[in-house]
Amino acid sequence: DVQLQASGGGLVQAGGSLRLSCAASGGGFEDYSIAWFRQTSGKEREGISGINPRDGHTEYADSVKGRFTISSDVAKRAVYLQMNALNPSDTGVYYCGAIPSEYFVGGIGDAIEYDSWGQGTQVTVSS
């Protein structure tokens, strides 16, 4: 099974940018779609963006469209999330999760549909 590890978070001022990375290890990367979720204290993980690395299909939450861009590098077995025009509401712990690509249809879906969660990476946007 694929294992994932998120990195790249940090502290940034409103209007700034960050690039998150999700590195995959283990087998089966090519069979999975990868999505980023954000979690804040006391709330469930919220789907932010997802990608099928095999065909390039992407999905975005309405709150990040036009500001965030997801991409993948199959050779490096990695997925990236470029986050621009950050605002304080983007603050949270960001996790990447995997879902079999045949289920990555009609939107990002719910966190419960994903597995292979690794450690998250904290993103803090100050006003």
Tab-separated table of N, CA, C and O in Angstrom:
chain	number	residue	atom	x	y	z
A	1	ASP	N	0.838	-1.189	0.000
A	1	ASP	CA	0.000	0.000	0.000
A	1	ASP	C	0.882	1.251	0.000
A	1	ASP	O	1.997	1.242	0.486
A	2	VAL	N	0.308	2.321	-0.526
A	2	VAL	CA	1.044	3.572	-0.577
A	2	VAL	C	1.044	4.235	0.794
A	2	VAL	O	0.071	4.159	1.538
A	3	GLN	N	2.166	4.850	1.144
A	3	GLN	CA	2.272	5.661	2.351
A	3	GLN	C	2.583	7.093	1.913
A	3	GLN	O	3.316	7.306	0.954
A	4	LEU	N	2.018	8.043	2.653
A	4	LEU	CA	2.148	9.449	2.281
A	4	LEU	C	2.756	10.262	3.413
A	4	LEU	O	2.535	9.963	4.588
A	5	GLN	N	3.487	11.296	3.048
A	5	GLN	CA	4.072	12.207	4.018
A	5	GLN	C	3.974	13.621	3.491
A	5	GLN	O	4.511	13.930	2.428
A	6	ALA	N	3.303	14.473	4.250
A	6	ALA	CA	3.133	15.877	3.871
A	6	ALA	C	4.241	16.730	4.470
A	6	ALA	O	4.725	16.458	5.579
A	7	SER	N	4.606	17.788	3.750
A	7	SER	CA	5.608	18.731	4.249
A	7	SER	C	5.402	20.075	3.554
A	7	SER	O	4.623	20.185	2.601
A	8	GLY	N	6.107	21.100	4.063
A	8	GLY	CA	6.094	22.397	3.405
A	8	GLY	C	5.292	23.476	4.090
A	8	GLY	O	5.241	24.615	3.617
A	9	GLY	N	4.657	23.144	5.191
A	9	GLY	CA	3.883	24.155	5.903
A	9	GLY	C	4.768	25.192	6.571
A	9	GLY	O	5.997	25.088	6.558
A	10	GLY	N	4.130	26.196	7.142
A	10	GLY	CA	4.873	27.233	7.831
A	10	GLY	C	3.987	28.389	8.214
A	10	GLY	O	2.754	28.312	8.123
A	11	LEU	N	4.628	29.458	8.644
A	11	LEU	CA	3.934	30.695	9.032
A	11	LEU	C	4.128	31.713	7.925
A	11	LEU	O	5.261	31.977	7.501
A	12	VAL	N	3.029	32.292	7.471
A	12	VAL	CA	3.095	33.261	6.389
A	12	VAL	C	2.075	34.363	6.637
A	12	VAL	O	1.044	34.129	7.281
A	13	GLN	N	2.365	35.540	6.153
A	13	GLN	CA	1.428	36.654	6.293
A	13	GLN	C	0.322	36.543	5.246
A	13	GLN	O	0.512	35.933	4.187
A	14	ALA	N	-0.795	37.138	5.549
A	14	ALA	CA	-1.902	37.162	4.597
A	14	ALA	C	-1.435	37.727	3.269
A	14	ALA	O	-0.685	38.715	3.230
A	15	GLY	N	-1.849	37.081	2.190
A	15	GLY	CA	-1.415	37.482	0.864
A	15	GLY	C	-0.209	36.711	0.371
A	15	GLY	O	0.139	36.781	-0.816
A	16	GLY	N	0.431	35.979	1.261
A	16	GLY	CA	1.629	35.238	0.906
A	16	GLY	C	1.330	33.894	0.281
A	16	GLY	O	0.167	33.541	0.026
A	17	SER	N	2.388	33.125	0.034
A	17	SER	CA	2.285	31.841	-0.650
A	17	SER	C	3.072	30.770	0.082
A	17	SER	O	4.051	31.063	0.773
A	18	LEU	N	2.624	29.541	-0.077
A	18	LEU	CA	3.338	28.361	0.389
A	18	LEU	C	3.142	27.250	-0.626
A	18	LEU	O	2.127	27.220	-1.339
A	19	ARG	N	4.090	26.326	-0.651
A	19	ARG	CA	3.968	25.149	-1.509
A	19	ARG	C	4.111	23.911	-0.648
A	19	ARG	O	5.161	23.690	-0.038
A	20	LEU	N	3.053	23.121	-0.598
A	20	LEU	CA	3.067	21.882	0.159
A	20	LEU	C	3.455	20.724	-0.755
A	20	LEU	O	3.127	20.723	-1.944
A	21	SER	N	4.134	19.750	-0.165
A	21	SER	CA	4.521	18.545	-0.890
A	21	SER	C	3.961	17.318	-0.191
A	21	SER	O	3.907	17.274	1.041
A	22	CYS	N	3.560	16.350	-0.987
A	22	CYS	CA	3.090	15.060	-0.469
A	22	CYS	C	3.922	13.987	-1.160
A	22	CYS	O	3.781	13.779	-2.373
A	23	ALA	N	4.789	13.353	-0.405
A	23	ALA	CA	5.676	12.333	-0.954
A	23	ALA	C	5.103	10.950	-0.698
A	23	ALA	O	4.675	10.650	0.425
A	24	ALA	N	5.110	10.117	-1.721
A	24	ALA	CA	4.558	8.770	-1.618
A	24	ALA	C	5.673	7.739	-1.593
A	24	ALA	O	6.687	7.875	-2.280
A	25	SER	N	5.465	6.708	-0.790
A	25	SER	CA	6.370	5.566	-0.774
A	25	SER	C	5.518	4.304	-0.775
A	25	SER	O	4.290	4.368	-0.624
A	26	GLY	N	6.151	3.169	-0.943
A	26	GLY	CA	5.393	1.941	-1.023
A	26	GLY	C	4.819	1.737	-2.409
A	26	GLY	O	5.095	2.484	-3.338
A	27	GLY	N	3.983	0.731	-2.540
A	27	GLY	CA	3.479	0.381	-3.855
A	27	GLY	C	2.135	0.993	-4.186
A	27	GLY	O	1.427	1.462	-3.322
A	28	GLY	N	1.836	1.020	-5.478
A	28	GLY	CA	0.493	1.377	-5.913
A	28	GLY	C	0.210	2.830	-6.151
A	28	GLY	O	-0.951	3.202	-6.361
A	29	PHE	N	1.233	3.684	-6.144
A	29	PHE	CA	0.985	5.128	-6.324
A	29	PHE	C	0.174	5.388	-7.583
A	29	PHE	O	-0.734	6.224	-7.597
A	30	GLU	N	0.454	4.661	-8.631
A	30	GLU	CA	-0.189	4.913	-9.919
A	30	GLU	C	-1.665	4.527	-9.916
A	30	GLU	O	-2.404	4.897	-10.824
A	31	ASP	N	-2.113	3.819	-8.898
A	31	ASP	CA	-3.507	3.391	-8.823
A	31	ASP	C	-4.371	4.308	-7.971
A	31	ASP	O	-5.574	4.078	-7.839
A	32	TYR	N	-3.757	5.329	-7.378
A	32	TYR	CA	-4.458	6.178	-6.432
A	32	TYR	C	-4.535	7.622	-6.901
A	32	TYR	O	-3.650	8.114	-7.595
A	33	SER	N	-5.603	8.277	-6.484
A	33	SER	CA	-5.685	9.733	-6.546
A	33	SER	C	-5.340	10.265	-5.163
A	33	SER	O	-5.609	9.606	-4.154
A	34	ILE	N	-4.758	11.446	-5.143
A	34	ILE	CA	-4.282	12.045	-3.902
A	34	ILE	C	-5.019	13.359	-3.676
A	34	ILE	O	-5.181	14.155	-4.612
A	35	ALA	N	-5.424	13.586	-2.454
A	35	ALA	CA	-6.116	14.828	-2.131
A	35	ALA	C	-5.543	15.447	-0.870
A	35	ALA	O	-5.036	14.747	0.013
A	36	TRP	N	-5.641	16.763	-0.822
A	36	TRP	CA	-5.259	17.517	0.365
A	36	TRP	C	-6.503	17.858	1.171
A	36	TRP	O	-7.518	18.289	0.611
A	37	PHE	N	-6.387	17.669	2.475
A	37	PHE	CA	-7.445	18.029	3.410
A	37	PHE	C	-6.875	18.973	4.458
A	37	PHE	O	-5.704	18.895	4.806
A	38	ARG	N	-7.727	19.832	4.961
A	38	ARG	CA	-7.340	20.756	6.021
A	38	ARG	C	-8.179	20.471	7.259
A	38	ARG	O	-9.387	20.241	7.171
A	39	GLN	N	-7.513	20.506	8.394
A	39	GLN	CA	-8.230	20.294	9.656
A	39	GLN	C	-7.889	21.402	10.630
A	39	GLN	O	-6.713	21.735	10.823
A	40	THR	N	-8.919	21.969	11.221
A	40	THR	CA	-8.747	22.949	12.283
A	40	THR	C	-9.339	22.384	13.556
A	40	THR	O	-10.114	21.419	13.528
A	41	SER	N	-8.985	22.967	14.662
A	41	SER	CA	-9.348	22.443	15.974
A	41	SER	C	-10.850	22.228	16.095
A	41	SER	O	-11.644	23.132	15.833
A	42	GLY	N	-11.222	21.028	16.467
A	42	GLY	CA	-12.625	20.717	16.712
A	42	GLY	C	-13.465	20.479	15.481
A	42	GLY	O	-14.677	20.284	15.581
A	43	LYS	N	-12.837	20.486	14.320
A	43	LYS	CA	-13.596	20.299	13.081
A	43	LYS	C	-13.094	19.079	12.322
A	43	LYS	O	-11.983	18.611	12.527
A	44	GLU	N	-13.956	18.567	11.451
A	44	GLU	CA	-13.560	17.457	10.613
A	44	GLU	C	-12.630	17.926	9.495
A	44	GLU	O	-12.593	19.113	9.168
A	45	ARG	N	-11.923	16.982	8.947
A	45	ARG	CA	-11.054	17.313	7.823
A	45	ARG	C	-11.891	17.736	6.620
A	45	ARG	O	-12.853	17.055	6.256
A	46	GLU	N	-11.470	18.839	6.020
A	46	GLU	CA	-12.187	19.434	4.891
A	46	GLU	C	-11.366	19.237	3.623
A	46	GLU	O	-10.179	19.581	3.595
A	47	GLY	N	-12.002	18.709	2.581
A	47	GLY	CA	-11.300	18.521	1.327
A	47	GLY	C	-10.960	19.838	0.662
A	47	GLY	O	-11.830	20.703	0.529
A	48	ILE	N	-9.714	20.003	0.263
A	48	ILE	CA	-9.234	21.229	-0.352
A	48	ILE	C	-9.021	21.053	-1.852
A	48	ILE	O	-9.493	21.843	-2.657
A	49	SER	N	-8.285	20.006	-2.217
A	49	SER	CA	-7.986	19.774	-3.631
A	49	SER	C	-7.515	18.346	-3.812
A	49	SER	O	-6.952	17.750	-2.889
A	50	GLY	N	-7.761	17.793	-4.991
A	50	GLY	CA	-7.322	16.441	-5.289
A	50	GLY	C	-6.896	16.307	-6.733
A	50	GLY	O	-7.264	17.128	-7.588
A	51	ILE	N	-6.116	15.263	-7.005
A	51	ILE	CA	-5.622	15.031	-8.357
A	51	ILE	C	-5.473	13.535	-8.615
A	51	ILE	O	-5.118	12.769	-7.720
A	52	ASN	N	-5.780	13.153	-9.850
A	52	ASN	CA	-5.466	11.811	-10.333
A	52	ASN	C	-4.158	11.944	-11.103
A	52	ASN	O	-4.153	12.496	-12.209
A	53	PRO	N	-3.037	11.476	-10.555
A	53	PRO	CA	-1.753	11.670	-11.238
A	53	PRO	C	-1.682	10.996	-12.603
A	53	PRO	O	-0.901	11.409	-13.459
A	54	ARG	N	-2.509	9.985	-12.814
A	54	ARG	CA	-2.426	9.262	-14.079
A	54	ARG	C	-3.022	10.068	-15.228
A	54	ARG	O	-2.451	10.126	-16.305
A	55	ASP	N	-4.186	10.698	-15.005
A	55	ASP	CA	-4.806	11.428	-16.113
A	55	ASP	C	-4.862	12.937	-15.898
A	55	ASP	O	-5.338	13.677	-16.758
A	56	GLY	N	-4.381	13.406	-14.739
A	56	GLY	CA	-4.322	14.841	-14.493
A	56	GLY	C	-5.615	15.489	-14.056
A	56	GLY	O	-5.664	16.706	-13.876
A	57	HIS	N	-6.669	14.700	-13.877
A	57	HIS	CA	-7.938	15.262	-13.435
A	57	HIS	C	-7.786	15.876	-12.050
A	57	HIS	O	-7.203	15.273	-11.150
A	58	THR	N	-8.298	17.096	-11.880
A	58	THR	CA	-8.183	17.801	-10.609
A	58	THR	C	-9.543	18.247	-10.092
A	58	THR	O	-10.494	18.418	-10.862
A	59	GLU	N	-9.616	18.436	-8.799
A	59	GLU	CA	-10.807	18.948	-8.131
A	59	GLU	C	-10.356	19.983	-7.095
A	59	GLU	O	-9.299	19.839	-6.491
A	60	TYR	N	-11.197	21.009	-6.897
A	60	TYR	CA	-10.901	22.049	-5.920
A	60	TYR	C	-12.162	22.390	-5.126
A	60	TYR	O	-13.267	22.408	-5.668
A	61	ALA	N	-11.948	22.705	-3.854
A	61	ALA	CA	-13.034	23.282	-3.071
A	61	ALA	C	-13.277	24.702	-3.573
A	61	ALA	O	-12.343	25.384	-4.013
A	62	ASP	N	-14.512	25.157	-3.497
A	62	ASP	CA	-14.843	26.499	-3.977
A	62	ASP	C	-14.008	27.575	-3.298
A	62	ASP	O	-13.656	28.589	-3.899
A	63	SER	N	-13.669	27.351	-2.032
A	63	SER	CA	-12.964	28.361	-1.242
A	63	SER	C	-11.537	28.605	-1.716
A	63	SER	O	-10.931	29.614	-1.349
A	64	VAL	N	-10.998	27.686	-2.521
A	64	VAL	CA	-9.598	27.839	-2.946
A	64	VAL	C	-9.433	27.974	-4.458
A	64	VAL	O	-8.316	28.178	-4.940
A	65	LYS	N	-10.516	27.866	-5.197
A	65	LYS	CA	-10.425	27.993	-6.657
A	65	LYS	C	-9.833	29.339	-7.038
A	65	LYS	O	-10.223	30.376	-6.520
A	66	GLY	N	-8.884	29.298	-7.957
A	66	GLY	CA	-8.230	30.522	-8.395
A	66	GLY	C	-7.047	30.927	-7.542
A	66	GLY	O	-6.287	31.821	-7.931
A	67	ARG	N	-6.895	30.312	-6.388
A	67	ARG	CA	-5.769	30.640	-5.496
A	67	ARG	C	-4.803	29.471	-5.329
A	67	ARG	O	-3.602	29.682	-5.213
A	68	PHE	N	-5.324	28.264	-5.291
A	68	PHE	CA	-4.502	27.069	-5.084
A	68	PHE	C	-4.409	26.288	-6.389
A	68	PHE	O	-5.368	26.242	-7.172
A	69	THR	N	-3.251	25.646	-6.587
A	69	THR	CA	-3.056	24.791	-7.755
A	69	THR	C	-2.421	23.486	-7.307
A	69	THR	O	-1.372	23.497	-6.646
A	70	ILE	N	-3.043	22.385	-7.681
A	70	ILE	CA	-2.510	21.072	-7.352
A	70	ILE	C	-1.824	20.508	-8.586
A	70	ILE	O	-2.260	20.736	-9.722
A	71	SER	N	-0.726	19.787	-8.363
A	71	SER	CA	0.009	19.176	-9.462
A	71	SER	C	0.654	17.896	-8.963
A	71	SER	O	0.695	17.639	-7.758
A	72	SER	N	1.146	17.108	-9.903
A	72	SER	CA	1.788	15.854	-9.513
A	72	SER	C	2.994	15.598	-10.391
A	72	SER	O	3.091	16.108	-11.517
A	73	ASP	N	3.904	14.819	-9.871
A	73	ASP	CA	5.087	14.368	-10.608
A	73	ASP	C	5.156	12.864	-10.409
A	73	ASP	O	5.578	12.397	-9.350
A	74	VAL	N	4.726	12.135	-11.423
A	74	VAL	CA	4.641	10.690	-11.297
A	74	VAL	C	6.022	10.070	-11.092
A	74	VAL	O	6.186	9.162	-10.279
A	75	ALA	N	7.012	10.591	-11.788
A	75	ALA	CA	8.370	10.052	-11.667
A	75	ALA	C	8.900	10.206	-10.247
A	75	ALA	O	9.595	9.331	-9.733
A	76	LYS	N	8.555	11.315	-9.608
A	76	LYS	CA	9.004	11.563	-8.236
A	76	LYS	C	8.013	11.037	-7.215
A	76	LYS	O	8.270	11.124	-6.010
A	77	ARG	N	6.877	10.513	-7.678
A	77	ARG	CA	5.849	9.994	-6.785
A	77	ARG	C	5.458	11.057	-5.767
A	77	ARG	O	5.467	10.824	-4.547
A	78	ALA	N	5.124	12.223	-6.268
A	78	ALA	CA	4.810	13.350	-5.384
A	78	ALA	C	3.644	14.156	-5.923
A	78	ALA	O	3.404	14.210	-7.140
A	79	VAL	N	2.943	14.767	-5.000
A	79	VAL	CA	1.848	15.687	-5.318
A	79	VAL	C	2.131	16.989	-4.589
A	79	VAL	O	2.600	16.982	-3.444
A	80	TYR	N	1.857	18.097	-5.266
A	80	TYR	CA	2.162	19.409	-4.706
A	80	TYR	C	0.895	20.259	-4.631
A	80	TYR	O	-0.018	20.106	-5.447
A	81	LEU	N	0.882	21.168	-3.683
A	81	LEU	CA	-0.217	22.129	-3.586
A	81	LEU	C	0.388	23.518	-3.468
A	81	LEU	O	0.974	23.853	-2.436
A	82	GLN	N	0.305	24.287	-4.546
A	82	GLN	CA	0.763	25.666	-4.542
A	82	GLN	C	-0.378	26.538	-4.027
A	82	GLN	O	-1.454	26.572	-4.621
A	83	MET	N	-0.125	27.227	-2.931
A	83	MET	CA	-1.152	28.040	-2.295
A	83	MET	C	-0.759	29.509	-2.382
A	83	MET	O	0.266	29.907	-1.813
A	84	ASN	N	-1.535	30.287	-3.088
A	84	ASN	CA	-1.286	31.717	-3.252
A	84	ASN	C	-2.412	32.522	-2.612
A	84	ASN	O	-3.493	31.999	-2.332
A	85	ALA	N	-2.148	33.800	-2.408
A	85	ALA	CA	-3.150	34.707	-1.836
A	85	ALA	C	-3.756	34.120	-0.568
A	85	ALA	O	-4.979	34.121	-0.386
A	86	LEU	N	-2.901	33.629	0.300
A	86	LEU	CA	-3.375	32.988	1.530
A	86	LEU	C	-4.055	33.995	2.445
A	86	LEU	O	-3.681	35.178	2.499
A	87	ASN	N	-5.055	33.525	3.157
A	87	ASN	CA	-5.718	34.356	4.159
A	87	ASN	C	-5.868	33.557	5.452
A	87	ASN	O	-5.671	32.332	5.461
A	88	PRO	N	-6.164	34.229	6.543
A	88	PRO	CA	-6.201	33.531	7.840
A	88	PRO	C	-7.131	32.323	7.875
A	88	PRO	O	-6.875	31.380	8.631
A	89	SER	N	-8.174	32.303	7.064
A	89	SER	CA	-9.089	31.158	7.058
A	89	SER	C	-8.458	29.913	6.441
A	89	SER	O	-9.008	28.826	6.550
A	90	ASP	N	-7.304	30.053	5.836
A	90	ASP	CA	-6.582	28.907	5.290
A	90	ASP	C	-5.741	28.205	6.359
A	90	ASP	O	-5.153	27.152	6.099
A	91	THR	N	-5.688	28.775	7.536
A	91	THR	CA	-4.911	28.202	8.632
A	91	THR	C	-5.444	26.838	9.027
A	91	THR	O	-6.658	26.634	9.106
A	92	GLY	N	-4.538	25.904	9.286
A	92	GLY	CA	-4.925	24.575	9.733
A	92	GLY	C	-3.794	23.595	9.506
A	92	GLY	O	-2.725	23.961	9.015
A	93	VAL	N	-4.043	22.351	9.875
A	93	VAL	CA	-3.099	21.270	9.585
A	93	VAL	C	-3.530	20.632	8.276
A	93	VAL	O	-4.691	20.227	8.118
A	94	TYR	N	-2.623	20.549	7.351
A	94	TYR	CA	-2.904	20.001	6.025
A	94	TYR	C	-2.376	18.566	5.947
A	94	TYR	O	-1.220	18.295	6.281
A	95	TYR	N	-3.255	17.685	5.500
A	95	TYR	CA	-2.927	16.280	5.339
A	95	TYR	C	-3.143	15.875	3.884
A	95	TYR	O	-4.026	16.408	3.205
A	96	CYS	N	-2.362	14.899	3.423
A	96	CYS	CA	-2.677	14.303	2.128
A	96	CYS	C	-3.132	12.866	2.355
A	96	CYS	O	-2.622	12.173	3.241
A	97	GLY	N	-4.099	12.463	1.586
A	97	GLY	CA	-4.673	11.129	1.680
A	97	GLY	C	-4.830	10.535	0.294
A	97	GLY	O	-4.820	11.254	-0.713
A	98	ALA	N	-4.994	9.219	0.255
A	98	ALA	CA	-5.096	8.498	-1.011
A	98	ALA	C	-6.435	7.796	-1.127
A	98	ALA	O	-6.974	7.305	-0.130
A	99	ILE	N	-6.946	7.753	-2.336
A	99	ILE	CA	-8.187	7.043	-2.633
A	99	ILE	C	-7.988	6.317	-3.954
A	99	ILE	O	-7.378	6.864	-4.878
A	100	PRO	N	-8.445	5.069	-4.068
A	100	PRO	CA	-8.364	4.408	-5.371
A	100	PRO	C	-8.990	5.279	-6.447
A	100	PRO	O	-10.085	5.823	-6.266
A	101	SER	N	-8.300	5.443	-7.558
A	101	SER	CA	-8.716	6.437	-8.545
A	101	SER	C	-10.114	6.191	-9.108
A	101	SER	O	-10.776	7.134	-9.541
A	102	GLU	N	-10.571	4.942	-9.088
A	102	GLU	CA	-11.916	4.706	-9.615
A	102	GLU	C	-12.999	5.361	-8.769
A	102	GLU	O	-14.138	5.519	-9.206
A	103	TYR	N	-12.655	5.770	-7.541
A	103	TYR	CA	-13.601	6.438	-6.654
A	103	TYR	C	-13.420	7.946	-6.639
A	103	TYR	O	-14.170	8.660	-5.975
A	104	PHE	N	-12.413	8.447	-7.353
A	104	PHE	CA	-12.160	9.883	-7.387
A	104	PHE	C	-12.970	10.496	-8.531
A	104	PHE	O	-12.453	10.823	-9.586
A	105	VAL	N	-14.263	10.590	-8.301
A	105	VAL	CA	-15.170	11.125	-9.308
A	105	VAL	C	-16.172	12.039	-8.629
A	105	VAL	O	-16.513	11.843	-7.460
A	106	GLY	N	-16.609	13.064	-9.348
A	106	GLY	CA	-17.661	13.919	-8.834
A	106	GLY	C	-17.283	14.730	-7.622
A	106	GLY	O	-18.131	15.031	-6.781
A	107	GLY	N	-16.020	15.114	-7.502
A	107	GLY	CA	-15.605	15.939	-6.372
A	107	GLY	C	-14.562	15.235	-5.517
A	107	GLY	O	-14.218	14.082	-5.749
A	108	ILE	N	-14.071	15.953	-4.508
A	108	ILE	CA	-13.006	15.418	-3.659
A	108	ILE	C	-13.530	14.303	-2.782
A	108	ILE	O	-12.845	13.319	-2.539
A	109	GLY	N	-14.744	14.437	-2.307
A	109	GLY	CA	-15.301	13.435	-1.401
A	109	GLY	C	-14.980	13.746	0.043
A	109	GLY	O	-14.431	14.798	0.384
A	110	ASP	N	-15.328	12.819	0.906
A	110	ASP	CA	-15.132	12.991	2.351
A	110	ASP	C	-13.856	12.293	2.807
A	110	ASP	O	-13.411	11.324	2.202
A	111	ALA	N	-13.306	12.794	3.906
A	111	ALA	CA	-12.056	12.246	4.430
A	111	ALA	C	-12.172	10.751	4.742
A	111	ALA	O	-11.201	10.012	4.609
A	112	ILE	N	-13.342	10.306	5.142
A	112	ILE	CA	-13.523	8.910	5.518
A	112	ILE	C	-13.280	7.979	4.342
A	112	ILE	O	-13.006	6.794	4.507
A	113	GLU	N	-13.364	8.504	3.126
A	113	GLU	CA	-13.147	7.676	1.941
A	113	GLU	C	-11.655	7.490	1.644
A	113	GLU	O	-11.293	6.673	0.792
A	114	TYR	N	-10.821	8.222	2.324
A	114	TYR	CA	-9.391	8.215	2.056
A	114	TYR	C	-8.634	7.450	3.150
A	114	TYR	O	-9.113	7.323	4.284
A	115	ASP	N	-7.449	6.974	2.817
A	115	ASP	CA	-6.569	6.404	3.822
A	115	ASP	C	-5.135	6.756	3.474
A	115	ASP	O	-4.879	7.651	2.690
A	116	SER	N	-4.213	6.039	4.088
A	116	SER	CA	-2.774	6.290	3.906
A	116	SER	C	-2.378	7.673	4.407
A	116	SER	O	-1.393	8.244	3.941
A	117	TRP	N	-3.132	8.209	5.354
A	117	TRP	CA	-2.784	9.513	5.920
A	117	TRP	C	-1.419	9.448	6.586
A	117	TRP	O	-1.128	8.538	7.339
A	118	GLY	N	-0.614	10.451	6.315
A	118	GLY	CA	0.640	10.592	7.033
A	118	GLY	C	0.514	11.722	8.037
A	118	GLY	O	-0.586	12.206	8.308
A	119	GLN	N	1.626	12.133	8.590
A	119	GLN	CA	1.627	13.300	9.465
A	119	GLN	C	1.234	14.531	8.660
A	119	GLN	O	1.640	14.672	7.505
A	120	GLY	N	0.484	15.391	9.240
A	120	GLY	CA	0.112	16.619	8.572
A	120	GLY	C	1.196	17.670	8.685
A	120	GLY	O	2.216	17.484	9.361
A	121	THR	N	0.960	18.773	8.013
A	121	THR	CA	1.891	19.895	8.086
A	121	THR	C	1.086	21.154	8.411
A	121	THR	O	0.042	21.413	7.812
A	122	GLN	N	1.578	21.902	9.394
A	122	GLN	CA	0.845	23.066	9.895
A	122	GLN	C	1.040	24.264	8.976
A	122	GLN	O	2.177	24.627	8.630
A	123	VAL	N	-0.072	24.888	8.623
A	123	VAL	CA	-0.054	26.145	7.869
A	123	VAL	C	-0.722	27.197	8.735
A	123	VAL	O	-1.868	27.016	9.171
A	124	THR	N	-0.014	28.276	8.997
A	124	THR	CA	-0.558	29.368	9.786
A	124	THR	C	-0.436	30.662	8.996
A	124	THR	O	0.665	31.033	8.577
A	125	VAL	N	-1.566	31.314	8.783
A	125	VAL	CA	-1.596	32.570	8.038
A	125	VAL	C	-1.979	33.682	9.003
A	125	VAL	O	-3.070	33.672	9.569
A	126	SER	N	-1.085	34.625	9.171
A	126	SER	CA	-1.343	35.738	10.082
A	126	SER	C	-1.944	36.919	9.330
A	126	SER	O	-1.646	37.146	8.166
A	127	SER	N	-2.769	37.671	10.030
A	127	SER	CA	-3.430	38.823	9.394
A	127	SER	C	-2.587	40.083	9.493
A	127	SER	O	-1.594	40.122	10.188
